[in-house]
Amino acid sequence: MKRRDFFLNSLLALGGLAATAAGAEELRETRTAGKMTRRNMPGGPALPMLGYGLMRMPKVAAGGSTINREEAARLLDVAMKNGVNYFDTAYMYHGGDSEKMVGDLLSKYPRASYYLADKMPLGYLRKKEDLERIFNEQLERTKAGYFDFYLMHNVSRHTWKVAQKLGVWEYMKKLKAEGKVRHIGFSFHDTPELLQEVVDTLKNDGLEFAQIQLNYLDWDIYRSEEQYNILTKAGIPVIVMEPLRGGVLATINEAGRKVLADASPSGTPAQWAFRFVGSLPNVLVTLSGMTRMEHLVENIDTFSDFAPLSAAERKTLDAALVAYRSGLGVPCTGCRYCMPCPEGVDIPRIFGLHNQYKATGNRWMFESAYKGLGAQHDASACIYCELCVEQCPQHINIPDELARIHADVSGDAALHPAVREYLAALGE
């Protein structure tokens, strides 16, 4: 394929963003010149487009969990002064010290001056009695009196069953009726298919918002676009976590940075990533775990008088994404021409997971996600039919790449039993 055609095909990825945005019902914005842009939650408050995620605060000691109160106080004071008054914590963040920090540092402000989100940790629940015990502990730690936003934390295939068995959603509705929480929703880490199931179950039962992982890299690879569209179609506002994909998109690679710098010399990769998320009309709040003051200040600037990406800027960002992916382990653009695989192998996801590992070095996350695919969808199901090779615009030898990745994870060659038998019969 000619280089020009390669880029034109790749630009289709974010080109679909315009159509997605046009079909969504936009959240009403509140704008004041030079101030933090806010979006109005239907039936709720006007929230800052930038929210403060309290999972990665500065620590007293590297490798520890205790938050440096002096540094954290400076950060939270600057945030509050500049209209960043949505704070997101959780029961296990910093080993519980995140909630305690909220109580130590935010309680000096009038309670009505900030919005606090906390979560019921589904993974910590063993019996119904745990619900009230944990919730009361959270109230005591944060000294908040009530939570503005309360979520079922980390809904996945396993934890969703736990939530249903223990009646977590019913308990959260009870808390809202009692005035102990104002708005209820959930955070999510799983497939669009499960998300659809959860939304169908809860959308007419008090669901007000949902929190998902979304960024321009995950838009295709991790099916964030599908998740966003499910929530938008259901009329559920979206709160975004991991807009920088754990910090990866704040740097990307040299080739990707050059594309962005040529288009906007004064812009940073992080600003491009945040503007991608904020340009989606059904995104209510974008969370950022801002450990350093310079990150907080830059993000405040990005979301004050917020400017959505133009059509030309969307193309620039997609070109940067193509350049970024070209330096990864497998030159896959996520076009999905190789799908569906007749044997069920999730080819783009496997390549996406592997490329992310190569970019971040986080092998544990890679292995966990790959093994989570199961034998029916991982590379061991490949029978070397090579139909995918015929469809791939990049001419990737997909079966060989799958075999290499599987061998890297398991130590075994990714050969389907039928293929092994065939090769054995040939004496190979």
Coordinates of C-alpha atoms in Angstrom, one line a residue:
M1 CA 0.0 0.0 0.0
K2 CA 1.3 3.5 -0.8
R3 CA 2.2 5.7 2.2
R4 CA -0.4 8.3 1.2
D5 CA -3.2 5.6 1.1
F6 CA -2.0 4.2 4.4
F7 CA -2.5 7.6 6.1
L8 CA -5.8 8.3 4.4
N9 CA -7.2 5.0 5.6
S10 CA -5.9 5.6 9.1
L11 CA -7.6 9.0 9.2
L12 CA -10.9 7.2 9.1
A13 CA -10.4 6.3 12.8
L14 CA -11.0 9.7 14.2
G15 CA -13.0 10.9 11.2
G16 CA -15.9 9.0 12.7
L17 CA -15.7 11.2 15.8
A18 CA -17.5 14.0 14.1
A19 CA -20.4 11.8 13.2
T20 CA -20.5 10.5 16.7
A21 CA -20.5 13.9 18.3
A22 CA -23.1 15.3 15.9
G23 CA -25.6 12.6 16.9
A24 CA -25.2 13.1 20.6
E25 CA -27.3 15.4 22.8
E26 CA -24.8 18.0 24.1
L27 CA -24.6 18.8 27.7
R28 CA -25.3 22.5 28.3
E29 CA -22.2 24.5 29.1
T30 CA -21.7 27.4 31.5
R31 CA -18.9 29.8 30.4
T32 CA -17.3 32.8 32.0
A33 CA -14.4 34.4 30.3
G34 CA -11.1 33.2 31.7
K35 CA -12.7 30.7 34.0
M36 CA -13.1 27.0 34.1
T37 CA -15.7 25.8 31.6
R38 CA -18.5 23.9 33.3
R39 CA -21.1 21.4 32.0
N40 CA -24.5 21.0 33.4
M41 CA -25.6 17.6 34.6
P42 CA -29.2 17.0 33.6
G43 CA -31.2 17.4 36.8
G44 CA -27.9 18.2 38.7
P45 CA -25.2 20.8 39.2
A46 CA -22.9 22.6 36.8
L47 CA -19.6 20.7 37.1
P48 CA -16.1 21.7 36.0
M49 CA -15.0 20.0 32.9
L50 CA -11.7 19.1 34.7
G51 CA -12.1 16.9 37.8
Y52 CA -9.4 16.0 40.3
G53 CA -8.7 12.3 40.6
L54 CA -7.2 11.6 44.1
M55 CA -5.5 8.3 43.3
R56 CA -2.0 9.7 42.4
M57 CA -1.3 12.4 45.0
P58 CA 2.3 13.3 46.0
K59 CA 3.5 10.8 48.7
V60 CA 5.7 11.2 51.7
A61 CA 8.0 8.4 50.5
A62 CA 8.5 6.7 47.2
G63 CA 6.8 3.2 47.3
G64 CA 4.6 4.2 50.2
S65 CA 1.0 5.1 50.3
T66 CA 0.8 8.0 52.8
I67 CA 0.1 11.3 51.1
N68 CA 2.3 14.4 51.6
R69 CA -0.3 16.7 53.2
E70 CA 1.7 19.9 52.7
E71 CA 2.2 19.3 49.0
A72 CA -1.4 18.0 48.6
A73 CA -2.8 21.1 50.3
R74 CA -1.1 23.4 47.9
L75 CA -2.5 21.5 44.9
L76 CA -6.0 21.3 46.3
D77 CA -6.0 25.0 47.2
V78 CA -5.0 26.0 43.6
A79 CA -7.6 23.7 42.2
M80 CA -10.3 25.2 44.4
K81 CA -9.2 28.7 43.6
N82 CA -9.5 28.0 39.9
G83 CA -12.9 26.3 39.9
V84 CA -11.7 22.7 39.9
N85 CA -14.0 21.6 42.7
Y86 CA -14.9 18.1 41.7
F87 CA -12.9 15.5 43.6
D88 CA -12.9 11.8 43.0
T89 CA -11.6 9.4 45.7
A90 CA -12.1 5.7 46.6
Y91 CA -11.9 3.4 49.5
M92 CA -8.6 1.8 48.5
Y93 CA -6.8 4.8 47.0
H94 CA -3.5 5.3 48.7
G95 CA -4.4 2.4 51.0
G96 CA -7.3 4.5 52.4
D97 CA -5.2 7.6 52.9
S98 CA -6.9 9.4 50.0
E99 CA -10.2 9.5 51.8
K100 CA -8.4 10.6 55.0
M101 CA -6.7 13.4 53.1
V102 CA -10.1 14.6 51.9
G103 CA -11.1 14.9 55.6
D104 CA -7.9 16.6 56.5
L105 CA -7.7 19.1 53.7
L106 CA -11.1 19.7 52.1
S107 CA -13.1 20.0 55.3
K108 CA -11.8 23.5 55.8
Y109 CA -13.9 24.6 52.9
P110 CA -17.7 25.1 53.1
R111 CA -19.2 21.7 52.2
A112 CA -21.4 23.2 49.5
S113 CA -18.3 24.7 47.7
Y114 CA -17.0 21.4 46.4
Y115 CA -18.3 18.1 44.9
L116 CA -17.0 14.8 46.3
A117 CA -17.3 11.5 44.5
D118 CA -16.6 8.2 46.4
K119 CA -17.2 4.6 45.6
M120 CA -18.5 1.3 47.1
P121 CA -15.6 -1.1 46.6
L122 CA -17.4 -4.2 45.1
G123 CA -14.2 -6.2 45.4
Y124 CA -14.2 -5.8 49.2
L125 CA -17.7 -7.0 49.7
R126 CA -18.4 -10.4 51.2
K127 CA -21.8 -10.0 52.9
K128 CA -24.5 -7.4 53.0
E129 CA -23.4 -6.1 56.3
D130 CA -20.2 -4.8 54.6
L131 CA -22.2 -2.2 52.7
E132 CA -23.1 -0.1 55.7
R133 CA -19.8 -0.7 57.5
I134 CA -17.7 0.5 54.6
F135 CA -20.0 3.5 53.8
N136 CA -19.9 4.7 57.4
E137 CA -16.1 4.3 57.4
Q138 CA -15.9 6.4 54.2
L139 CA -18.1 9.2 55.8
E140 CA -15.9 9.2 58.9
R141 CA -12.6 9.3 56.9
T142 CA -13.7 12.1 54.6
K143 CA -15.7 14.1 57.2
A144 CA -18.0 15.0 54.3
G145 CA -21.4 14.4 55.8
Y146 CA -22.6 13.2 52.4
F147 CA -21.3 12.3 49.0
D148 CA -22.4 14.3 46.0
F149 CA -21.6 11.4 43.7
Y150 CA -21.5 7.8 44.8
L151 CA -20.5 4.9 42.5
M152 CA -20.4 1.1 42.4
H153 CA -16.6 0.8 42.0
N154 CA -15.0 -1.2 39.1
V155 CA -18.0 -3.0 37.6
S156 CA -16.7 -6.0 35.7
R157 CA -18.1 -9.5 34.9
H158 CA -17.2 -10.8 38.3
T159 CA -18.1 -7.7 40.5
W160 CA -21.4 -7.2 38.6
K161 CA -22.5 -10.6 39.9
V162 CA -21.4 -9.6 43.4
A163 CA -23.4 -6.3 43.2
Q164 CA -26.5 -8.2 42.1
K165 CA -26.2 -10.8 44.8
L166 CA -25.7 -8.4 47.6
G167 CA -28.2 -5.7 46.4
V168 CA -25.6 -2.9 46.1
W169 CA -27.7 -0.8 43.8
E170 CA -30.7 -1.0 46.1
Y171 CA -28.6 0.0 49.0
M172 CA -27.2 3.0 47.0
K173 CA -30.8 4.1 46.2
K174 CA -31.6 3.9 49.9
L175 CA -28.7 6.1 50.6
K176 CA -29.9 8.7 48.1
A177 CA -33.4 8.6 49.5
E178 CA -31.9 9.3 53.0
G179 CA -29.9 12.2 51.6
K180 CA -26.5 10.6 52.3
V181 CA -25.6 10.7 48.6
R182 CA -26.9 13.0 45.9
H183 CA -26.3 11.2 42.6
I184 CA -25.6 7.5 41.9
G185 CA -23.7 5.7 39.1
F186 CA -20.9 3.3 38.5
S187 CA -17.4 3.0 37.2
F188 CA -16.7 0.4 34.6
H189 CA -13.8 -1.8 33.4
D190 CA -15.0 -4.5 31.0
T191 CA -16.5 -5.0 27.5
P192 CA -19.2 -3.0 25.7
E193 CA -21.4 -6.1 25.9
L194 CA -21.4 -6.1 29.7
L195 CA -21.8 -2.4 29.8
Q196 CA -25.0 -2.7 27.7
E197 CA -26.3 -5.3 30.1
V198 CA -25.6 -3.0 33.1
V199 CA -27.1 0.0 31.4
D200 CA -30.2 -1.9 30.4
T201 CA -30.6 -3.1 34.0
L202 CA -30.2 0.3 35.7
K203 CA -31.1 3.1 33.2
N204 CA -34.8 3.1 34.4
D205 CA -33.8 2.4 38.0
G206 CA -32.1 5.6 39.0
L207 CA -28.9 5.5 37.0
E208 CA -27.6 9.1 36.6
F209 CA -24.0 8.8 35.3
A210 CA -21.3 6.3 34.5
Q211 CA -17.5 6.5 34.6
I212 CA -15.4 4.8 31.9
Q213 CA -11.8 4.7 30.6
L214 CA -11.6 6.8 27.5
N215 CA -8.8 8.4 25.5
Y216 CA -7.8 8.7 21.8
L217 CA -5.7 5.5 21.9
D218 CA -8.3 3.4 23.6
W219 CA -11.1 4.8 21.3
D220 CA -10.5 1.8 19.0
I221 CA -8.1 -0.6 20.8
Y222 CA -10.2 -0.9 24.0
R223 CA -13.5 -0.2 22.4
S224 CA -14.1 3.1 24.3
E225 CA -16.0 4.5 21.4
E226 CA -18.6 1.7 21.7
Q227 CA -18.9 2.3 25.4
Y228 CA -19.3 6.0 25.0
N229 CA -22.0 5.5 22.4
I230 CA -23.9 3.0 24.6
L231 CA -24.1 5.5 27.4
T232 CA -24.9 8.4 25.1
K233 CA -27.7 6.6 23.4
A234 CA -29.1 5.8 26.8
G235 CA -28.9 9.4 27.8
I236 CA -26.4 8.7 30.6
P237 CA -23.7 11.4 31.0
V238 CA -20.1 10.2 31.0
I239 CA -17.3 10.9 33.4
V240 CA -13.9 10.0 32.0
M241 CA -11.0 8.3 33.7
E242 CA -7.5 7.7 32.2
P243 CA -7.7 10.4 29.6
L244 CA -3.9 10.2 29.3
R245 CA -3.8 6.4 29.5
G246 CA -1.8 6.4 32.7
G247 CA 0.4 9.2 31.5
V248 CA 1.4 7.5 28.2
L249 CA -0.4 10.1 26.1
A250 CA 1.4 13.0 27.9
T251 CA 4.6 12.0 26.1
I252 CA 3.9 9.5 23.2
N253 CA 6.9 9.0 21.0
E254 CA 9.1 11.4 19.1
A255 CA 7.3 10.8 15.7
G256 CA 3.9 11.5 17.3
R257 CA 5.2 14.6 19.2
K258 CA 6.6 16.0 16.0
V259 CA 3.2 15.8 14.2
L260 CA 1.5 17.6 17.1
A261 CA 4.3 20.2 17.5
D262 CA 4.3 21.0 13.7
A263 CA 0.6 21.8 14.0
S264 CA 0.8 23.7 17.3
P265 CA 4.3 24.5 18.6
S266 CA 2.9 25.8 21.9
G267 CA 0.6 22.8 22.6
T268 CA 1.6 19.8 24.6
P269 CA 0.6 16.1 23.9
A270 CA -1.4 16.2 27.1
Q271 CA -3.4 19.2 26.0
W272 CA -4.2 17.4 22.7
A273 CA -5.4 14.3 24.6
F274 CA -7.5 16.3 27.0
R275 CA -9.1 18.3 24.2
F276 CA -10.0 15.0 22.4
V277 CA -12.0 13.9 25.4
G278 CA -13.5 17.2 26.2
S279 CA -14.7 17.6 22.5
L280 CA -17.1 14.7 23.1
P281 CA -20.4 16.4 23.8
N282 CA -21.7 13.8 26.4
V283 CA -18.6 14.0 28.6
L284 CA -19.5 15.7 31.8
V285 CA -16.2 15.6 33.7
T286 CA -12.7 14.5 32.7
L287 CA -10.7 13.3 35.7
S288 CA -6.9 13.8 35.9
G289 CA -4.7 12.5 38.7
M290 CA -2.5 15.6 39.0
T291 CA 0.6 14.9 41.1
R292 CA 2.6 17.9 40.2
M293 CA 1.7 21.6 40.3
E294 CA 2.8 22.2 36.7
H295 CA 0.4 19.5 35.5
L296 CA -2.5 21.1 37.4
V297 CA -1.8 24.6 36.1
E298 CA -1.5 23.3 32.5
N299 CA -4.8 21.4 32.8
I300 CA -6.6 24.4 34.3
D301 CA -5.5 26.4 31.3
T302 CA -6.7 23.7 28.9
F303 CA -10.2 23.6 30.4
S304 CA -10.6 27.3 31.0
D305 CA -12.4 28.8 28.0
F306 CA -12.3 25.2 26.6
A307 CA -11.8 25.0 22.8
P308 CA -13.0 21.7 21.2
L309 CA -10.9 20.2 18.5
S310 CA -11.6 21.5 15.0
A311 CA -12.0 19.1 12.1
A312 CA -8.4 19.9 11.0
E313 CA -7.1 19.3 14.5
R314 CA -8.9 15.9 14.6
K315 CA -7.0 14.9 11.5
T316 CA -3.7 16.1 13.0
L317 CA -4.3 14.1 16.2
D318 CA -5.1 11.0 14.2
A319 CA -1.9 11.5 12.1
A320 CA 0.0 11.7 15.4
L321 CA -1.7 8.5 16.5
V322 CA -0.6 6.7 13.3
A323 CA 2.9 7.9 13.9
Y324 CA 2.8 6.8 17.5
R325 CA 1.5 3.3 16.5
S326 CA 4.1 3.0 13.8
G327 CA 6.8 2.8 16.5
L328 CA 5.0 0.1 18.5
G329 CA 5.5 -3.6 18.4
V330 CA 3.1 -4.4 15.6
P331 CA 2.2 -1.8 12.9
C332 CA -1.5 -2.3 13.4
T333 CA -3.8 0.7 12.9
G334 CA -6.9 -0.8 14.4
C335 CA -8.8 -0.7 11.1
R336 CA -10.3 -4.1 11.9
Y337 CA -10.3 -5.2 8.3
C338 CA -9.0 -8.6 9.7
M339 CA -12.2 -9.1 11.6
P340 CA -14.3 -11.1 12.3
C341 CA -11.9 -13.9 12.7
P342 CA -13.7 -17.2 11.9
E343 CA -12.1 -18.8 14.9
G344 CA -12.9 -16.0 17.3
V345 CA -9.4 -14.6 17.8
D346 CA -9.6 -10.9 18.9
I347 CA -6.8 -9.8 16.6
P348 CA -6.9 -6.0 17.1
R349 CA -7.2 -6.2 20.8
I350 CA -4.3 -8.6 21.1
F351 CA -2.1 -6.3 19.0
G352 CA -3.4 -3.3 21.0
L353 CA -2.5 -4.9 24.3
H354 CA 0.9 -5.9 23.1
N355 CA 1.7 -2.4 21.6
Q356 CA 0.6 -0.7 24.8
Y357 CA 2.9 -3.0 26.8
K358 CA 5.8 -2.1 24.5
A359 CA 5.0 1.6 25.0
T360 CA 4.6 1.5 28.8
G361 CA 6.7 -1.5 29.9
N362 CA 3.8 -2.6 32.1
R363 CA 4.1 -6.3 31.6
W364 CA 1.8 -7.2 34.5
M365 CA -1.1 -5.3 32.9
F366 CA -0.4 -6.8 29.5
E367 CA -0.3 -10.4 30.8
S368 CA -3.4 -9.9 32.9
A369 CA -5.4 -8.5 30.1
Y370 CA -4.2 -11.0 27.6
K371 CA -5.0 -14.0 29.8
G372 CA -8.4 -12.4 30.5
L373 CA -9.3 -12.9 26.8
G374 CA -9.5 -16.7 27.4
A375 CA -8.5 -19.5 25.1
Q376 CA -11.4 -18.9 22.8
H377 CA -10.2 -15.4 21.9
D378 CA -6.4 -15.4 22.4
A379 CA -3.8 -16.4 19.9
S380 CA -4.0 -20.1 20.7
A381 CA -7.3 -20.3 18.7
C382 CA -5.6 -19.3 15.5
I383 CA -5.6 -22.1 12.8
Y384 CA -3.3 -20.2 10.4
C385 CA -6.0 -19.9 7.8
E386 CA -4.5 -16.6 6.8
L387 CA -7.8 -15.0 5.8
C388 CA -6.8 -12.0 8.0
V389 CA -3.5 -11.6 6.1
E390 CA -5.4 -11.2 2.8
Q391 CA -7.5 -8.4 4.3
C392 CA -4.8 -6.5 6.2
P393 CA -3.9 -3.2 4.5
Q394 CA -0.6 -3.2 6.3
H395 CA 0.3 -6.7 5.0
I396 CA 1.1 -7.9 8.5
N397 CA 1.8 -11.6 8.9
I398 CA -0.9 -11.8 11.5
P399 CA -0.6 -15.5 12.4
D400 CA 3.2 -15.2 13.0
E401 CA 2.7 -12.1 15.1
L402 CA 0.0 -13.8 17.1
A403 CA 2.3 -16.8 17.7
R404 CA 5.1 -14.5 18.8
I405 CA 3.0 -12.7 21.3
H406 CA 1.4 -15.8 22.7
A407 CA 4.8 -17.4 23.1
D408 CA 6.0 -14.3 24.9
V409 CA 3.2 -14.6 27.4
S410 CA 2.9 -18.4 27.8
G411 CA 6.2 -19.8 26.6
D412 CA 4.3 -22.0 24.2
A413 CA 4.0 -21.6 20.5
A414 CA 0.5 -20.4 19.6
L415 CA -0.5 -23.3 17.4
H416 CA -4.0 -24.7 17.3
P417 CA -4.1 -28.5 18.1
A418 CA -5.3 -29.2 14.5
V419 CA -2.3 -27.3 13.1
R420 CA 0.1 -29.2 15.3
E421 CA -1.4 -32.5 14.1
Y422 CA -1.2 -31.4 10.5
L423 CA 2.5 -30.4 10.9
A424 CA 3.3 -33.6 12.8
A425 CA 1.8 -35.6 9.9
L426 CA 4.1 -33.7 7.5
G427 CA 7.0 -34.6 9.8
E428 CA 7.6 -30.9 10.7

